[in-house]
Every structure is written in C-alpha cells, then in structure tokens.
mmCIF file of C-alpha atoms in Angstrom:
data_model
loop_
_atom_site.group_PDB
_atom_site.id
_atom_site.type_symbol
_atom_site.label_atom_id
_atom_site.label_comp_id
_atom_site.label_asym_id
_atom_site.label_seq_id
_atom_site.Cartn_x
_atom_site.Cartn_y
_atom_site.Cartn_z
ATOM 1 C CA MET A 184 14.610 -28.874 -11.288
ATOM 2 C CA LEU A 185 12.430 -32.094 -10.980
ATOM 3 C CA VAL A 186 13.813 -32.901 -7.518
ATOM 4 C CA ALA A 187 13.957 -29.252 -6.107
ATOM 5 C CA HIS A 188 10.534 -28.175 -7.378
ATOM 6 C CA ASP A 189 8.262 -30.977 -9.180
ATOM 7 C CA LEU A 190 8.880 -33.863 -6.866
ATOM 8 C CA PRO A 191 8.269 -31.772 -3.592
ATOM 9 C CA ALA A 192 4.976 -30.609 -5.175
ATOM 10 C CA PHE A 193 4.139 -33.993 -5.968
ATOM 11 C CA VAL A 194 4.912 -35.637 -2.519
ATOM 12 C CA SER A 195 3.265 -32.511 -0.881
ATOM 13 C CA ALA A 196 -0.084 -33.239 -2.536
ATOM 14 C CA ALA A 197 0.232 -36.850 -1.257
ATOM 15 C CA LEU A 198 0.817 -36.001 2.235
ATOM 16 C CA ASP A 199 -1.064 -32.754 2.608
ATOM 17 C CA ALA A 200 1.830 -31.140 4.139
ATOM 18 C CA PRO A 201 4.696 -28.986 3.104
ATOM 19 C CA VAL A 202 7.631 -30.693 1.530
ATOM 20 C CA ALA A 203 11.286 -30.244 0.659
ATOM 21 C CA VAL A 204 13.362 -32.862 -1.071
ATOM 22 C CA SER A 205 17.134 -32.796 -0.512
ATOM 23 C CA GLU A 206 17.942 -36.265 -1.962
ATOM 24 C CA VAL A 207 16.650 -38.836 -3.993
ATOM 25 C CA PHE A 208 18.237 -42.397 -4.595
ATOM 26 C CA GLY A 209 17.079 -45.705 -5.840
ATOM 27 C CA SER A 210 17.869 -48.051 -8.860
ATOM 28 C CA VAL A 211 16.788 -48.485 -12.395
ATOM 29 C CA GLY A 212 17.349 -52.120 -13.094
ATOM 30 C CA ASP A 213 20.819 -52.818 -11.953
ATOM 31 C CA GLN A 214 22.147 -49.147 -12.046
ATOM 32 C CA PHE A 215 22.046 -47.105 -8.674
ATOM 33 C CA PHE A 216 21.271 -43.541 -8.770
ATOM 34 C CA GLU A 217 21.458 -40.682 -6.389
ATOM 35 C CA VAL A 218 20.380 -36.882 -6.817
ATOM 36 C CA ARG A 219 20.970 -34.433 -4.114
ATOM 37 C CA VAL A 220 19.834 -30.674 -4.179
ATOM 38 C CA ARG A 221 23.006 -28.723 -3.538
ATOM 39 C CA GLY A 222 23.031 -24.951 -2.955
ATOM 40 C CA GLU A 223 24.427 -22.173 -0.956
ATOM 41 C CA PHE A 224 22.608 -19.226 0.633
ATOM 42 C CA GLU A 225 24.116 -15.932 -0.007
ATOM 43 C CA SER A 226 23.079 -13.754 2.520
ATOM 44 C CA VAL A 227 23.505 -9.916 3.660
ATOM 45 C CA MET A 228 24.421 -10.330 7.601
ATOM 46 C CA LYS A 229 24.713 -7.376 9.897
ATOM 47 C CA THR A 230 26.618 -7.451 13.211
ATOM 48 C CA ILE A 231 24.573 -5.023 15.801
ATOM 49 C CA ASP A 232 24.141 -4.896 19.333
ATOM 50 C CA ALA A 233 20.456 -6.038 19.183
ATOM 51 C CA PRO A 234 19.564 -5.273 22.953
ATOM 52 C CA ARG A 235 20.770 -1.400 22.055
ATOM 53 C CA ALA A 236 19.232 -1.471 18.556
ATOM 54 C CA VAL A 237 15.800 -2.609 19.878
ATOM 55 C CA SER A 238 15.948 0.221 22.615
ATOM 56 C CA ASP A 239 16.812 2.706 20.452
ATOM 57 C CA THR A 240 14.022 2.235 17.964
ATOM 58 C CA LEU A 241 11.373 2.052 20.545
ATOM 59 C CA ALA A 242 12.849 5.292 21.699
ATOM 60 C CA ARG A 243 12.460 6.753 18.159
ATOM 61 C CA LEU A 244 8.791 5.911 18.461
ATOM 62 C CA ALA A 245 8.489 9.056 20.607
ATOM 63 C CA ASP A 246 9.244 11.135 17.664
ATOM 64 C CA PHE A 247 7.562 8.920 14.893
ATOM 65 C CA PRO A 248 5.582 11.412 12.590
ATOM 66 C CA GLN A 249 1.821 10.690 12.488
ATOM 67 C CA LEU A 250 1.631 11.200 8.790
ATOM 68 C CA GLY A 251 1.862 8.357 6.970
ATOM 69 C CA ALA A 252 2.204 6.077 10.003
ATOM 70 C CA GLU A 253 -0.259 3.476 9.091
ATOM 71 C CA ARG A 254 1.475 2.913 5.755
ATOM 72 C CA THR A 255 4.830 2.838 7.353
ATOM 73 C CA PHE A 256 3.712 0.256 9.904
ATOM 74 C CA ALA A 257 2.124 -2.063 6.969
ATOM 75 C CA ALA A 258 5.159 -1.812 4.949
ATOM 76 C CA LEU A 259 7.302 -2.829 7.812
ATOM 77 C CA ARG A 260 4.940 -5.930 8.389
ATOM 78 C CA TYR A 261 5.241 -6.760 4.763
ATOM 79 C CA VAL A 262 9.192 -6.675 4.911
ATOM 80 C CA ASN A 263 9.001 -8.840 7.964
ATOM 81 C CA HIS A 264 7.088 -11.597 6.243
ATOM 82 C CA ALA A 265 9.589 -11.354 3.360
ATOM 83 C CA ARG A 266 12.516 -11.728 5.617
ATOM 84 C CA TRP A 267 10.570 -14.864 7.438
ATOM 85 C CA LEU A 268 10.018 -16.370 4.151
ATOM 86 C CA ALA A 269 13.720 -16.141 3.340
ATOM 87 C CA TYR A 270 14.623 -17.457 6.776
ATOM 88 C CA ALA A 271 12.253 -20.689 6.366
ATOM 89 C CA ALA A 272 13.322 -21.688 2.860
ATOM 90 C CA ALA A 273 15.067 -24.875 2.500
ATOM 91 C CA TYR A 274 17.084 -23.511 -0.266
ATOM 92 C CA PRO A 275 17.797 -20.338 -2.235
ATOM 93 C CA GLY A 276 14.524 -19.186 -4.017
ATOM 94 C CA GLN A 277 12.095 -21.667 -2.639
ATOM 95 C CA PHE A 278 9.817 -18.800 -1.753
ATOM 96 C CA ALA A 279 11.023 -16.281 -4.071
ATOM 97 C CA GLY A 280 7.716 -15.302 -5.672
ATOM 98 C CA GLU A 281 6.092 -14.743 -2.289
ATOM 99 C CA GLN A 282 9.064 -12.732 -1.168
ATOM 100 C CA LEU A 283 8.674 -10.507 -4.080
ATOM 101 C CA LEU A 284 4.881 -10.296 -3.347
ATOM 102 C CA ASN A 285 5.608 -9.075 -0.077
ATOM 103 C CA LEU A 286 8.380 -6.560 -0.966
ATOM 104 C CA ASN A 287 5.882 -5.180 -3.752
ATOM 105 C CA LYS A 288 3.270 -4.957 -1.139
ATOM 106 C CA ALA A 289 5.688 -2.971 1.153
ATOM 107 C CA LEU A 290 6.260 -0.488 -1.664
ATOM 108 C CA GLU A 291 2.683 -0.049 -2.531
ATOM 109 C CA ALA A 292 1.586 0.434 1.387
ATOM 110 C CA LEU A 293 4.457 3.160 1.883
ATOM 111 C CA LEU A 294 4.093 4.918 -1.661
ATOM 112 C CA PRO A 295 0.969 3.849 -3.087
ATOM 113 C CA GLY A 296 -0.173 4.965 -6.818
ATOM 114 C CA THR A 297 0.784 3.664 -10.061
ATOM 115 C CA ILE A 298 4.293 2.830 -11.081
ATOM 116 C CA ASP A 299 4.688 6.510 -12.480
ATOM 117 C CA ASP A 300 3.375 7.640 -9.192
ATOM 118 C CA LEU A 301 5.922 5.471 -7.246
ATOM 119 C CA ARG A 302 8.885 6.860 -9.536
ATOM 120 C CA ASP A 303 7.792 10.377 -8.841
ATOM 121 C CA GLN A 304 7.838 9.731 -5.142
ATOM 122 C CA LEU A 305 11.189 7.944 -4.998
ATOM 123 C CA ARG A 306 12.633 10.891 -7.073
ATOM 124 C CA ALA A 307 11.147 13.546 -4.339
ATOM 125 C CA LEU A 308 12.926 11.212 -1.758
ATOM 126 C CA GLY A 309 16.174 11.987 -3.567
ATOM 127 C CA LEU A 310 16.931 8.291 -4.893
ATOM 128 C CA ARG A 311 19.347 8.104 -7.860
ATOM 129 C CA SER A 312 17.585 6.793 -11.380
ATOM 130 C CA GLU A 313 19.169 3.169 -10.931
ATOM 131 C CA THR A 314 17.397 2.936 -7.382
ATOM 132 C CA VAL A 315 14.305 4.316 -8.747
ATOM 133 C CA GLU A 316 14.226 1.864 -11.669
ATOM 134 C CA LEU A 317 15.124 -1.228 -9.504
ATOM 135 C CA LEU A 318 12.410 -0.554 -7.082
ATOM 136 C CA ALA A 319 10.126 0.250 -9.848
ATOM 137 C CA SER A 320 10.890 -3.132 -11.530
ATOM 138 C CA LEU A 321 9.573 -5.227 -8.408
ATOM 139 C CA SER A 322 6.028 -4.849 -9.850
ATOM 140 C CA HIS A 323 7.014 -5.965 -13.176
ATOM 141 C CA VAL A 324 9.111 -9.098 -11.677
ATOM 142 C CA ARG A 325 6.576 -10.049 -9.652
ATOM 143 C CA ASN A 326 4.224 -10.541 -12.289
ATOM 144 C CA GLN A 327 6.917 -12.634 -14.356
ATOM 145 C CA VAL A 328 8.103 -15.017 -11.503
ATOM 146 C CA ASP A 329 5.084 -17.319 -10.422
ATOM 147 C CA VAL A 330 3.176 -14.549 -8.444
ATOM 148 C CA GLY A 331 0.860 -12.287 -10.381
ATOM 149 C CA HIS A 332 0.356 -15.275 -12.811
ATOM 150 C CA ALA A 333 0.680 -19.052 -12.744
ATOM 151 C CA ALA A 334 3.861 -20.336 -13.952
ATOM 152 C CA ILE A 335 4.336 -23.915 -15.745
ATOM 153 C CA GLU A 336 7.749 -23.784 -16.365
ATOM 154 C CA VAL A 337 10.414 -23.301 -13.566
ATOM 155 C CA LEU A 338 13.301 -20.941 -13.902
ATOM 156 C CA ALA A 339 16.615 -21.666 -15.762
ATOM 157 C CA ALA A 340 19.824 -21.846 -13.627
ATOM 158 C CA LYS A 341 20.778 -18.456 -14.344
ATOM 159 C CA GLU A 342 17.467 -16.908 -13.910
ATOM 160 C CA HIS A 343 17.785 -18.391 -10.525
ATOM 161 C CA ARG A 344 20.962 -16.865 -9.854
ATOM 162 C CA ASP A 345 19.793 -13.368 -11.046
ATOM 163 C CA LEU A 346 16.581 -13.416 -9.126
ATOM 164 C CA HIS A 347 18.350 -14.452 -5.925
ATOM 165 C CA ARG A 348 20.528 -11.456 -6.351
ATOM 166 C CA PHE A 349 17.778 -9.228 -7.112
ATOM 167 C CA LEU A 350 15.866 -10.262 -4.187
ATOM 168 C CA MET A 351 18.875 -10.082 -1.593
ATOM 169 C CA TYR A 352 19.530 -6.481 -2.739
ATOM 170 C CA SER A 353 15.728 -5.487 -3.000
ATOM 171 C CA MET A 354 15.183 -6.663 0.591
ATOM 172 C CA GLU A 355 17.957 -4.394 1.977
ATOM 173 C CA ILE A 356 16.931 -1.510 -0.165
ATOM 174 C CA VAL A 357 13.272 -1.658 0.770
ATOM 175 C CA ALA A 358 14.040 -1.960 4.269
ATOM 176 C CA TRP A 359 16.306 1.003 4.158
ATOM 177 C CA LEU A 360 13.694 3.211 2.012
ATOM 178 C CA ILE A 361 11.024 2.602 5.018
ATOM 179 C CA THR A 362 13.623 4.223 7.392
ATOM 180 C CA HIS A 363 14.369 6.818 4.746
ATOM 181 C CA VAL A 364 10.866 7.727 4.386
ATOM 182 C CA VAL A 365 10.397 8.164 7.925
ATOM 183 C CA THR A 366 13.247 10.249 8.371
ATOM 184 C CA MET A 367 12.469 12.592 5.700
ATOM 185 C CA THR A 368 8.884 12.900 6.760
ATOM 186 C CA ALA A 369 9.990 13.776 10.250
ATOM 187 C CA ASN A 370 12.044 16.607 9.248
ATOM 188 C CA GLY A 371 9.447 17.738 6.739
ATOM 189 C CA THR A 372 11.074 17.397 3.348
ATOM 190 C CA PHE A 373 8.615 14.801 2.575
ATOM 191 C CA GLU A 374 5.169 14.328 2.755
ATOM 192 C CA PRO A 375 3.594 10.742 2.347
ATOM 193 C CA ARG A 376 -0.002 10.396 0.985
ATOM 194 C CA ARG A 377 -2.552 9.899 3.588
ATOM 195 C CA SER A 378 -4.621 6.569 3.638
ATOM 196 C CA SER A 379 -7.700 6.506 1.596
ATOM 197 C CA GLY A 380 -9.803 5.898 4.655
ATOM 198 C CA GLY A 381 -12.478 4.260 2.360
ATOM 199 C CA LYS A 382 -14.526 1.622 4.029
ATOM 200 C CA SER A 383 -13.112 -1.762 3.441
ATOM 201 C CA LYS A 384 -15.257 -4.785 2.108
ATOM 202 C CA ARG A 385 -13.270 -7.061 4.018
ATOM 203 C CA ASP A 386 -15.991 -7.566 6.702
ATOM 204 C CA SER A 387 -18.567 -8.360 4.270
ATOM 205 C CA THR A 388 -16.302 -10.723 2.300
ATOM 206 C CA LEU A 389 -15.440 -12.741 5.187
ATOM 207 C CA ALA A 390 -18.853 -12.841 6.458
ATOM 208 C CA ARG A 391 -20.001 -14.233 3.115
ATOM 209 C CA MET A 392 -17.028 -16.894 3.253
ATOM 210 C CA GLY A 393 -18.447 -17.903 6.715
ATOM 211 C CA GLU A 394 -21.569 -18.610 5.129
ATOM 212 C CA LEU A 395 -20.196 -20.627 2.408
ATOM 213 C CA LEU A 396 -18.191 -22.738 4.641
ATOM 214 C CA ASP A 397 -21.037 -23.468 7.075
ATOM 215 C CA LYS A 398 -22.388 -25.588 4.151
ATOM 216 C CA LEU A 399 -19.007 -27.558 3.230
ATOM 217 C CA ASN A 400 -16.897 -29.765 4.837
ATOM 218 C CA PRO A 401 -13.510 -30.482 3.502
ATOM 219 C CA LEU A 402 -13.519 -33.763 5.528
ATOM 220 C CA GLN A 403 -16.633 -35.023 3.822
ATOM 221 C CA PRO A 404 -15.966 -34.467 0.056
ATOM 222 C CA GLN A 405 -19.371 -35.416 -1.004
ATOM 223 C CA THR A 406 -20.409 -31.867 0.602
ATOM 224 C CA LEU A 407 -18.301 -30.203 -2.205
ATOM 225 C CA LEU A 408 -20.388 -31.800 -4.817
ATOM 226 C CA ALA A 409 -23.822 -30.340 -6.304
ATOM 227 C CA PRO A 410 -26.654 -32.649 -4.987
ATOM 228 C CA ILE A 411 -28.001 -35.095 -7.642
ATOM 229 C CA ALA A 412 -31.518 -34.412 -8.276
ATOM 230 C CA ASN A 413 -33.783 -37.362 -7.759
ATOM 231 C CA PRO A 414 -35.656 -38.646 -10.767
ATOM 232 C CA ASP A 415 -39.197 -38.083 -11.011
ATOM 233 C CA PRO A 416 -40.714 -41.393 -10.255
ATOM 234 C CA LYS A 417 -43.919 -40.379 -12.143
ATOM 235 C CA ALA A 418 -41.875 -39.634 -15.316
ATOM 236 C CA GLU A 419 -41.674 -42.482 -18.174
ATOM 237 C CA THR A 420 -38.617 -44.048 -19.031
#
C-alpha cells in the first residue's frame, strides 16, 4: 500500500505532477531491496463493429425521446468520464473513488431524487430487487470509499478486490440502464422526471471566483497571506 498509494502521493507533492510508482529499489545498509507493484486489470471487453455501432447510434437519435433528453445526455457524459478514469489508471483502483462518484452522478442525473425515489423508479423500470439494491448502494459506497469524505487509511487487499468487482459490474449496469431508460421512454412505458429548470447559481459563483483570483497568484505565495499591519510609529513601545 505504501508504494501504490502513499509514496506516489508524496512524490507528486514534490513534483507538482501526477505520479504512479511501479518499482522501488535501494539498499538499507548492506541489504538490497526491491518492491514492485503488481496487478492485473480485469475488464469486461466487447467485440463490436465500431463503425456500424456508431452509425446505428446516430441513426437512433432521430427517434430519441425529448422527454428526459437532458438528463440522459448528462448521464452519458458521467459514464464516459468514469470509463476514461478506468482507462487512464496505472493500476486497478487508482481512480476508484472518482469512478464511483461519476457513476453515482450518472444515476442522479438519470433518475433524480432520494435513494427511496431511486428505488421506486428502478422498480418501475422492471428491474429485479438485487439490481435495484446494487444501484442504490452506489451512493453508500461512494461515501465510504474516499469520495464523500476524506479517507485516512487505504483499503485492505480484499476490500480492493471487492471494490474492483463492484466497479466493473456497476459500470456495465449503469451504461445498460441508460439505454433501457431511453427505450422505455420512447415506447411510452416509463416517464422520466423533468429537469427542474431552476436558475443555476453557477454564473455568480464562477464570477466570484474570478474576483478572488484577480487578487491571488499561486506563483507569488506572498499574495496568499494576509498583509501584515504596519505598527503605528506614534505608538509607545
């Protein structure tokens, strides 16, 4: 765990760049040592005719239901993010927390509401109870695996294996669920919830961030500190 997690984080802070350590070697006194991070990626692979798959998907856009379209496309973006994180990982589980976060966001975008609301919508989509509970558990797992809250300790070996399997299955199930929702919406057997349409506070938040950044410069650390008040020259010592 030290080589796979703590050492890369330490070196990354020194280099100000992302780091993955695959091998460490050296000597302690006269004793040579070598540590290697070993692991195998377990992936679900699909063999498809890529050009045909793309053209078929684009053709189906003509029949894409307008109801829930914004939520569906948002969910697709989050699943794509999760896939990129899996692809970019130097070893299994490197970005597990971030993958979980994106899969959970995909569910929140697609089927908004509380966890109980999610369960109700999943049942309305005809999913079996085990599938409902697996998808509902994404929110709980997210908060327990270094996403919702800071984690001080790293996962144990068995926890890594269990989480990796959970991620692998969840990725495929959430991707399938999006297609299932679109199909049932198109044939009128499911009605997704409409977007709230409320005004976002994002513009004002980003504008405020811009105002703050105008006063700070990370290349000049002194700008990050509060100014030191000059002593009153008339004050008695």
